[in-house]
Short mmCIF file of C-alpha atoms in Angstrom, two decimals:
data_model
loop_
_atom_site.label_atom_id
_atom_site.label_comp_id
_atom_site.label_asym_id
_atom_site.label_seq_id
_atom_site.Cartn_x
_atom_site.Cartn_y
_atom_site.Cartn_z
CA MET A 1122 88.63 100.02 125.63
CA GLN A 1123 88.22 97.34 127.84
CA VAL A 1124 90.82 94.63 126.91
CA GLN A 1125 88.63 91.78 125.19
CA ASN A 1126 91.32 89.39 124.96
CA PRO A 1127 94.67 89.68 127.02
CA MET A 1128 97.51 87.21 125.98
CA THR A 1129 96.75 84.36 128.56
CA GLU A 1130 99.54 83.01 130.61
CA SER A 1131 98.95 79.11 130.07
CA VAL A 1132 96.58 77.46 128.28
CA THR A 1133 96.24 73.72 127.80
CA PRO A 1134 96.67 71.87 124.29
CA ASN A 1135 93.91 71.18 122.25
CA GLN A 1136 93.61 68.95 119.24
CA CYS A 1137 92.91 70.04 115.56
CA PRO A 1138 89.02 69.47 114.53
CA LEU A 1139 89.83 68.38 111.48
CA CYS A 1140 92.32 65.79 111.96
CA ALA A 1141 93.49 65.80 115.77
CA GLN A 1142 97.27 66.87 115.72
CA PRO A 1143 97.69 68.65 119.03
CA VAL A 1144 97.93 72.05 118.90
CA PRO A 1145 100.08 73.30 122.15
CA GLY A 1146 98.84 75.91 123.86
CA GLY A 1147 100.33 79.24 125.68
CA ASN A 1148 100.01 82.69 125.03
CA ARG A 1149 96.81 82.22 122.51
CA LEU A 1150 94.47 84.88 121.83
CA VAL A 1151 91.02 84.85 120.85
CA GLY A 1152 90.91 85.55 117.18
CA GLU A 1153 94.46 84.31 116.45
CA VAL A 1154 94.96 82.43 113.32
CA LEU A 1155 96.83 79.19 113.42
CA SER A 1156 98.21 76.53 111.18
CA CYS A 1157 98.11 73.03 111.96
CA ASP A 1158 100.90 71.05 111.85
CA GLY A 1159 99.55 67.89 110.74
CA CYS A 1160 96.85 69.33 107.81
CA SER A 1161 97.86 72.70 107.22
CA ALA A 1162 94.51 73.75 107.85
CA GLU A 1163 94.27 77.11 108.96
CA LEU A 1164 92.78 77.11 112.49
CA GLU A 1165 91.11 80.10 114.67
CA VAL A 1166 91.26 80.31 118.76
CA VAL A 1167 87.46 80.39 119.26
CA GLY A 1168 88.20 80.45 123.23
CA VAL A 1169 91.02 80.01 125.88
CA ASN A 1170 91.26 78.14 129.06
CA PRO A 1171 90.46 75.79 127.98
CA LEU A 1172 92.00 76.12 124.58
CA ARG A 1173 89.56 75.60 121.91
CA LEU A 1174 89.74 75.50 118.14
CA GLU A 1175 87.29 75.58 115.03
CA GLU A 1176 88.16 75.52 111.36
CA ALA A 1177 89.00 79.23 110.40
CA PRO A 1178 85.65 80.89 108.22
CA GLU A 1179 86.66 81.32 104.87
CA VAL A 1180 85.41 84.78 103.86
CA GLU A 1181 82.53 86.78 104.84
CA GLU A 1182 80.77 88.97 102.91
CA ASP A 1183 82.77 92.05 103.52
CA TRP A 1184 86.00 90.79 104.79
CA GLY A 1185 89.35 91.83 103.25
CA GLU A 1186 91.00 94.41 100.58
CA MET B 386 104.57 106.25 125.92
CA ARG B 387 101.96 106.14 122.72
CA LYS B 388 98.76 104.10 123.99
CA VAL B 389 97.36 102.32 121.00
CA ASP B 390 94.49 99.95 120.94
CA LEU B 391 94.71 97.65 117.88
CA VAL B 392 91.29 96.42 116.79
CA TYR B 393 91.07 93.28 115.33
CA THR B 394 88.92 90.82 113.56
CA ARG B 395 91.03 88.24 114.12
CA VAL B 396 94.68 87.90 114.53
CA ARG B 397 96.65 86.71 111.30
CA THR B 398 100.08 87.37 110.53
CA GLU B 399 99.81 90.83 109.66
CA GLU B 400 98.44 91.62 113.19
CA LYS B 401 100.99 89.86 114.93
CA LEU B 402 103.71 91.66 113.29
CA LEU B 403 102.52 95.03 114.07
CA LEU B 404 101.21 93.88 117.77
CA GLU B 405 105.44 93.22 117.87
CA ALA B 406 106.52 96.16 116.09
CA LEU B 407 104.47 98.41 118.35
CA ARG B 408 105.90 96.94 121.36
CA ARG B 409 109.17 97.34 120.04
CA ARG B 410 108.43 100.89 120.08
CA ASP B 411 107.85 100.93 123.46
CA CYS B 412 103.72 101.37 122.80
CA ALA B 413 101.13 99.69 125.03
CA VAL B 414 99.22 97.95 123.24
CA ASN B 415 95.43 96.68 123.95
CA LEU B 416 94.27 94.07 121.38
CA VAL B 417 90.52 94.71 120.91
CA GLN B 418 88.30 92.06 119.08
CA ASP B 419 85.74 93.91 116.92
CA SER B 420 82.83 91.72 117.46
CA GLY B 421 83.09 92.71 121.09
CA MET B 422 82.86 96.61 121.13
CA VAL B 423 79.96 98.15 121.92
CA LEU B 424 80.04 101.87 121.75
CA SER B 425 77.65 104.45 123.14
CA MET B 426 76.68 107.42 120.67
CA ASP B 427 78.12 110.25 122.84
CA ARG B 428 81.57 111.47 123.55
CA GLN B 429 81.98 109.83 126.67
CA ARG B 430 85.51 108.43 126.39
CA VAL B 431 86.00 104.41 125.96
CA THR B 432 89.84 104.05 126.42
CA GLU B 433 93.02 105.17 127.43
CA ALA B 434 94.43 104.93 124.48
CA ASP B 435 94.75 108.04 122.05
CA THR B 436 95.72 106.31 119.05
CA VAL B 437 93.44 103.43 117.39
CA LEU B 438 94.72 101.21 114.85
CA MET B 439 91.75 99.91 112.88
CA ARG B 440 92.66 96.54 111.37
CA SER B 441 88.84 94.99 111.37
CA MET B 442 88.79 92.96 108.48
CA SER B 443 85.10 93.45 107.91
CA PHE B 444 84.41 97.15 105.88
CA THR B 445 81.10 97.55 107.73
CA ARG B 446 82.59 97.02 111.07
CA ALA B 447 85.84 98.96 110.30
CA ARG B 448 83.69 101.97 108.77
CA TYR B 449 81.21 102.30 111.59
CA LEU B 450 84.10 101.65 114.36
CA ALA B 451 86.32 104.14 113.04
CA THR B 452 83.40 107.06 112.45
CA PHE B 453 81.97 106.28 115.89
CA LEU B 454 85.85 106.55 118.08
CA GLU B 455 86.62 109.63 116.13
CA MET B 456 83.59 110.80 117.44
CA LYS B 457 84.78 109.96 120.81
CA GLY B 458 87.97 112.11 119.80
CA LEU B 459 90.22 109.40 119.60
CA ARG B 460 92.86 109.39 116.59
CA VAL B 461 92.07 106.42 114.29
CA LEU B 462 94.20 104.77 111.22
CA ASN B 463 93.05 104.87 108.85
CA SER B 464 90.71 107.46 109.37
CA ALA B 465 86.95 107.06 108.85
CA ARG B 466 86.79 108.94 105.61
CA THR B 467 89.37 106.77 104.28
CA ILE B 468 87.85 103.50 105.03
CA SER B 469 84.17 104.63 103.47
CA LEU B 470 85.82 105.58 100.61
CA CYS B 471 88.23 103.09 100.03
CA GLY B 472 85.49 100.20 100.93
CA ASP B 473 83.51 101.09 98.47
CA LYS B 474 84.96 101.04 94.87
CA ALA B 475 82.54 103.57 93.24
CA LEU B 476 83.30 106.22 95.90
CA THR B 477 86.91 105.52 95.30
CA SER B 478 86.70 106.57 91.95
CA ALA B 479 84.60 109.61 92.64
CA ALA B 480 87.18 110.77 94.75
CA LEU B 481 89.87 110.06 92.38
CA ALA B 482 88.11 111.64 89.65
CA ALA B 483 87.63 114.73 91.74
CA LYS B 484 90.99 115.23 92.35
CA GLY B 485 92.09 114.17 88.35
CA VAL B 486 93.57 111.30 89.11
CA PRO B 487 94.32 109.07 86.61
CA MET B 488 92.23 105.93 86.25
CA PRO B 489 90.71 103.94 84.06
CA TRP B 490 87.13 105.32 82.25
CA ALA B 491 84.43 103.97 85.08
CA PHE B 492 80.39 104.41 85.37
CA VAL B 493 78.13 103.45 87.59
CA ALA B 494 74.72 102.16 86.46
CA PHE B 495 71.28 101.15 88.75
CA ASP B 496 69.15 100.02 85.96
CA GLU B 497 70.07 96.60 83.50
CA ASP B 498 69.08 98.14 80.19
CA ALA B 499 70.63 101.30 81.22
CA CYS B 500 73.63 99.67 81.99
CA LEU B 501 73.70 97.67 78.51
CA ASP B 502 73.18 100.19 76.53
CA ALA B 503 75.88 102.22 78.37
CA ILE B 504 78.54 98.99 77.51
CA ASP B 505 77.40 98.90 74.41
CA ALA B 506 78.07 102.65 73.65
CA LYS B 507 81.51 102.14 74.98
CA GLY B 508 82.35 99.08 73.30
CA TYR B 509 83.46 95.49 74.99
CA PRO B 510 85.25 93.91 77.10
CA VAL B 511 84.29 95.76 79.87
CA VAL B 512 84.75 94.76 83.75
CA THR B 513 82.14 95.00 85.91
CA LYS B 514 82.79 94.97 89.90
CA PRO B 515 80.61 95.03 92.98
CA VAL B 516 81.03 98.63 94.76
CA LEU B 517 81.50 96.52 97.92
CA GLY B 518 83.79 93.16 98.08
CA SER B 519 87.34 92.07 97.80
CA TRP B 520 89.94 89.62 97.21
CA GLY B 521 88.63 89.98 93.80
CA ARG B 522 85.36 88.19 94.48
CA MET B 523 82.72 88.82 91.39
CA VAL B 524 84.75 90.87 89.57
CA ALA B 525 83.85 89.59 85.81
CA ARG B 526 85.27 90.48 82.21
CA LEU B 527 82.44 90.87 80.43
CA ASP B 528 83.61 90.15 76.21
CA SER B 529 80.02 90.58 74.89
CA ARG B 530 76.62 91.92 75.23
CA THR B 531 75.90 88.19 75.88
CA ALA B 532 77.90 87.83 78.83
CA ALA B 533 77.15 90.88 79.94
CA GLU B 534 73.28 90.24 80.10
CA GLY B 535 74.10 87.03 81.97
CA VAL B 536 76.18 88.60 84.76
CA LEU B 537 74.11 91.92 84.76
CA SER B 538 70.99 90.22 85.24
CA THR B 539 72.58 88.33 88.00
CA ARG B 540 73.83 91.71 89.53
CA PHE B 541 69.97 92.89 89.34
CA GLY B 542 67.88 90.44 90.42
CA THR B 543 69.19 89.01 93.39
CA GLY B 544 70.62 90.62 96.58
CA GLY B 545 69.03 93.97 97.76
CA ALA B 546 68.97 97.62 97.24
CA GLN B 547 72.96 98.07 98.04
CA ASP B 548 73.87 94.99 95.48
CA HIS B 549 71.91 96.85 92.33
CA VAL B 550 74.86 99.30 91.31
CA ALA B 551 76.76 98.01 88.93
CA LEU B 552 80.19 99.51 88.40
CA VAL B 553 81.81 99.24 85.02
CA GLN B 554 85.12 100.20 84.18
CA GLU B 555 87.62 99.53 81.26
CA TYR B 556 89.31 96.78 80.81
CA VAL B 557 93.16 97.45 80.41
CA ASP B 558 94.97 94.94 79.10
CA LYS B 559 97.73 94.29 81.30
CA PRO B 560 101.18 93.27 80.73
CA GLY B 561 100.65 90.09 82.83
CA TYR B 562 101.24 91.50 86.17
CA ASP B 563 99.66 94.81 88.42
CA LEU B 564 101.52 96.68 91.14
CA ARG B 565 100.94 97.77 94.28
CA VAL B 566 102.38 101.16 96.04
CA TYR B 567 102.50 101.07 99.79
CA VAL B 568 101.80 104.62 101.08
CA ILE B 569 102.80 104.87 104.75
CA GLY B 570 102.47 108.81 104.76
CA ARG B 571 105.06 108.47 101.82
CA THR B 572 105.43 105.99 99.18
CA VAL B 573 108.07 103.15 101.49
CA GLY B 574 107.86 100.52 98.39
CA GLY B 575 105.82 98.15 96.45
CA LEU B 576 105.39 95.20 94.61
CA ARG B 577 104.53 93.46 91.56
CA ARG B 578 102.17 90.89 90.99
CA ARG B 579 101.93 88.45 88.01
CA SER B 580 99.33 86.16 86.82
CA GLU B 581 97.87 84.08 83.93
CA HIS B 582 94.92 85.27 84.98
CA TRP B 583 93.56 89.00 84.22
CA ILE B 584 92.91 89.42 88.36
CA THR B 585 96.13 89.73 89.90
CA ASN B 586 95.39 89.54 93.71
CA THR B 587 97.82 87.27 95.71
CA ALA B 588 94.46 86.18 97.32
CA ARG B 589 93.62 84.62 94.32
CA GLY B 590 96.94 83.05 93.48
CA ALA B 591 98.95 85.83 91.65
CA VAL B 592 102.60 85.52 92.17
CA PRO B 593 104.55 88.76 94.26
CA GLU B 594 107.73 89.90 93.22
CA ARG B 595 110.21 92.84 93.58
CA TYR B 596 109.87 95.84 92.55
CA GLU B 597 111.27 99.18 92.67
CA VAL B 598 108.86 102.17 92.51
CA PRO B 599 109.85 104.55 89.86
CA VAL B 600 109.33 108.58 91.50
CA VAL B 601 106.48 108.76 88.68
CA HIS B 602 104.65 105.75 89.95
CA ALA B 603 105.00 107.19 93.91
CA ARG B 604 103.90 110.14 92.92
CA LEU B 605 100.93 108.77 91.53
CA ALA B 606 100.37 106.80 94.59
CA GLU B 607 100.55 109.07 96.93
CA ALA B 608 97.85 111.91 95.21
CA ALA B 609 95.75 108.49 95.10
CA ALA B 610 96.20 108.56 99.08
CA ASP B 611 95.59 112.19 98.97
CA ALA B 612 92.70 111.72 97.25
CA VAL B 613 90.99 109.72 99.95
CA GLY B 614 92.96 110.93 103.14
CA GLY B 615 94.76 107.99 103.61
CA ASP B 616 97.31 107.68 106.10
CA MET B 617 98.32 103.80 105.56
CA VAL B 618 97.06 102.49 102.20
CA ALA B 619 98.32 99.97 99.22
CA VAL B 620 97.82 101.77 96.02
CA ASP B 621 97.10 99.39 93.19
CA LEU B 622 98.24 100.58 89.72
CA LEU B 623 97.25 99.02 86.29
CA GLU B 624 99.93 99.72 83.33
CA THR B 625 98.84 99.93 80.05
CA ARG B 626 100.81 97.76 77.07
CA GLY B 627 101.27 101.09 76.05
CA GLY B 628 102.82 102.40 79.03
CA ASP B 629 100.48 104.62 80.71
CA ILE B 630 99.60 104.02 84.33
CA TYR B 631 96.51 104.33 86.21
CA VAL B 632 94.84 103.74 89.69
CA ASN B 633 93.04 101.05 89.91
CA GLU B 634 91.75 100.73 93.59
CA ILE B 635 92.84 101.71 97.40
CA ASN B 636 93.46 99.40 100.06
CA HIS B 637 92.60 100.93 103.84
CA CYS B 638 93.76 97.96 105.52
CA VAL B 639 96.73 96.69 104.23
CA GLU B 640 97.63 92.84 103.66
CA PHE B 641 101.36 91.89 103.30
CA ALA B 642 101.84 88.58 105.03
CA ARG B 643 101.76 86.63 101.24
CA SER B 644 104.15 90.00 99.99
CA ILE B 645 106.60 90.69 102.66
CA ASP B 646 109.06 88.27 101.65
CA GLU B 647 109.76 88.95 98.57
CA THR B 648 109.27 92.83 98.92
CA GLY B 649 111.75 93.22 101.03
CA VAL B 650 109.83 96.15 102.74
CA PRO B 651 109.66 96.13 106.01
CA LEU B 652 105.78 97.39 106.65
CA PRO B 653 104.94 96.40 109.99
CA ASP B 654 107.85 98.34 111.37
CA LEU B 655 106.74 101.31 108.91
CA ILE B 656 103.56 101.38 109.93
CA ALA B 657 104.15 100.86 113.49
CA GLU B 658 106.74 104.03 113.00
CA TYR B 659 103.91 105.77 111.40
CA VAL B 660 101.49 105.20 114.56
CA ALA B 661 103.99 105.83 117.16
CA SER B 662 104.84 108.95 115.32
CA GLY B 663 101.39 111.01 116.46
CA ALA B 664 101.10 111.68 112.64
CA GLY B 665 97.75 111.78 110.76
CA GLY B 666 94.30 110.16 112.01
CA ALA B 667 91.13 112.24 112.82
CA ARG B 668 92.93 114.77 115.21
CA ARG B 669 94.47 116.59 111.41
#
């Protein structure tokens, strides 16, 4: 299968969409889940180069075990 | 060097740890996000990898992707059959029953009145849960006919045909915890999940504790894993206050981020070792 999300060599930092705390870039993956150091929100990387972050969705209908 | 495609929905702590553990074993790992995958219905090769570690959080995506990847000749862990059985709690019960694995009594019903009559005959309390669903969502304990009427009228009055299935299960009066046994080819460890609430998912606040798995629990968990053909599964056990032990559910995409510190079971390494070993999968 094609590699969909190679690790990025470098990405610029972005801000938490909830509290504006800067989030370090570097070696991020689309789909990666991060915890904001400022407000502890769960964030999801939705784009790299430039780094784009969104609040991670809580659940979807058939997620999880 | 084994080539592994790790299929994911989101790169959580689990997936990061698995990626590191696989790379420590000299596996060449491609990360593939499930939402971007397009699979044609033919046997055309789609990857250089020989093994797919299915970590999709979505039951729907995991089931279809595993089915098509196996059709294309790949070793998928867990297999499409295991995912299909474990992701549907009614089918899990059927697979366990077919092998005589001890479990709480259970039935499925497809009509509100028929279901109420069957519960009345068994007596209250009982548990009802959606056949598809996870993290303890929409699981309800029915203590009375009145409660059952309310829950079942919602179950049968909303949603689509797939939702109009009531899985009803014996309510097991647990001693404040349930047990989870990890089977990665064989039993490798477990945890106790303690909660004041009768629902004991760690996703719902239960506290994980260390638990040395006795042989009798290990054999039961392995029998459950065999019943669904699971290579790497988490088997949930319910213990009654009288000491009986039942298999409750089986999880095909093992989550461990909330419990790995307490259990001390090195699950990422054990899973990676199993993947790298070449055991199991669709080519069995």
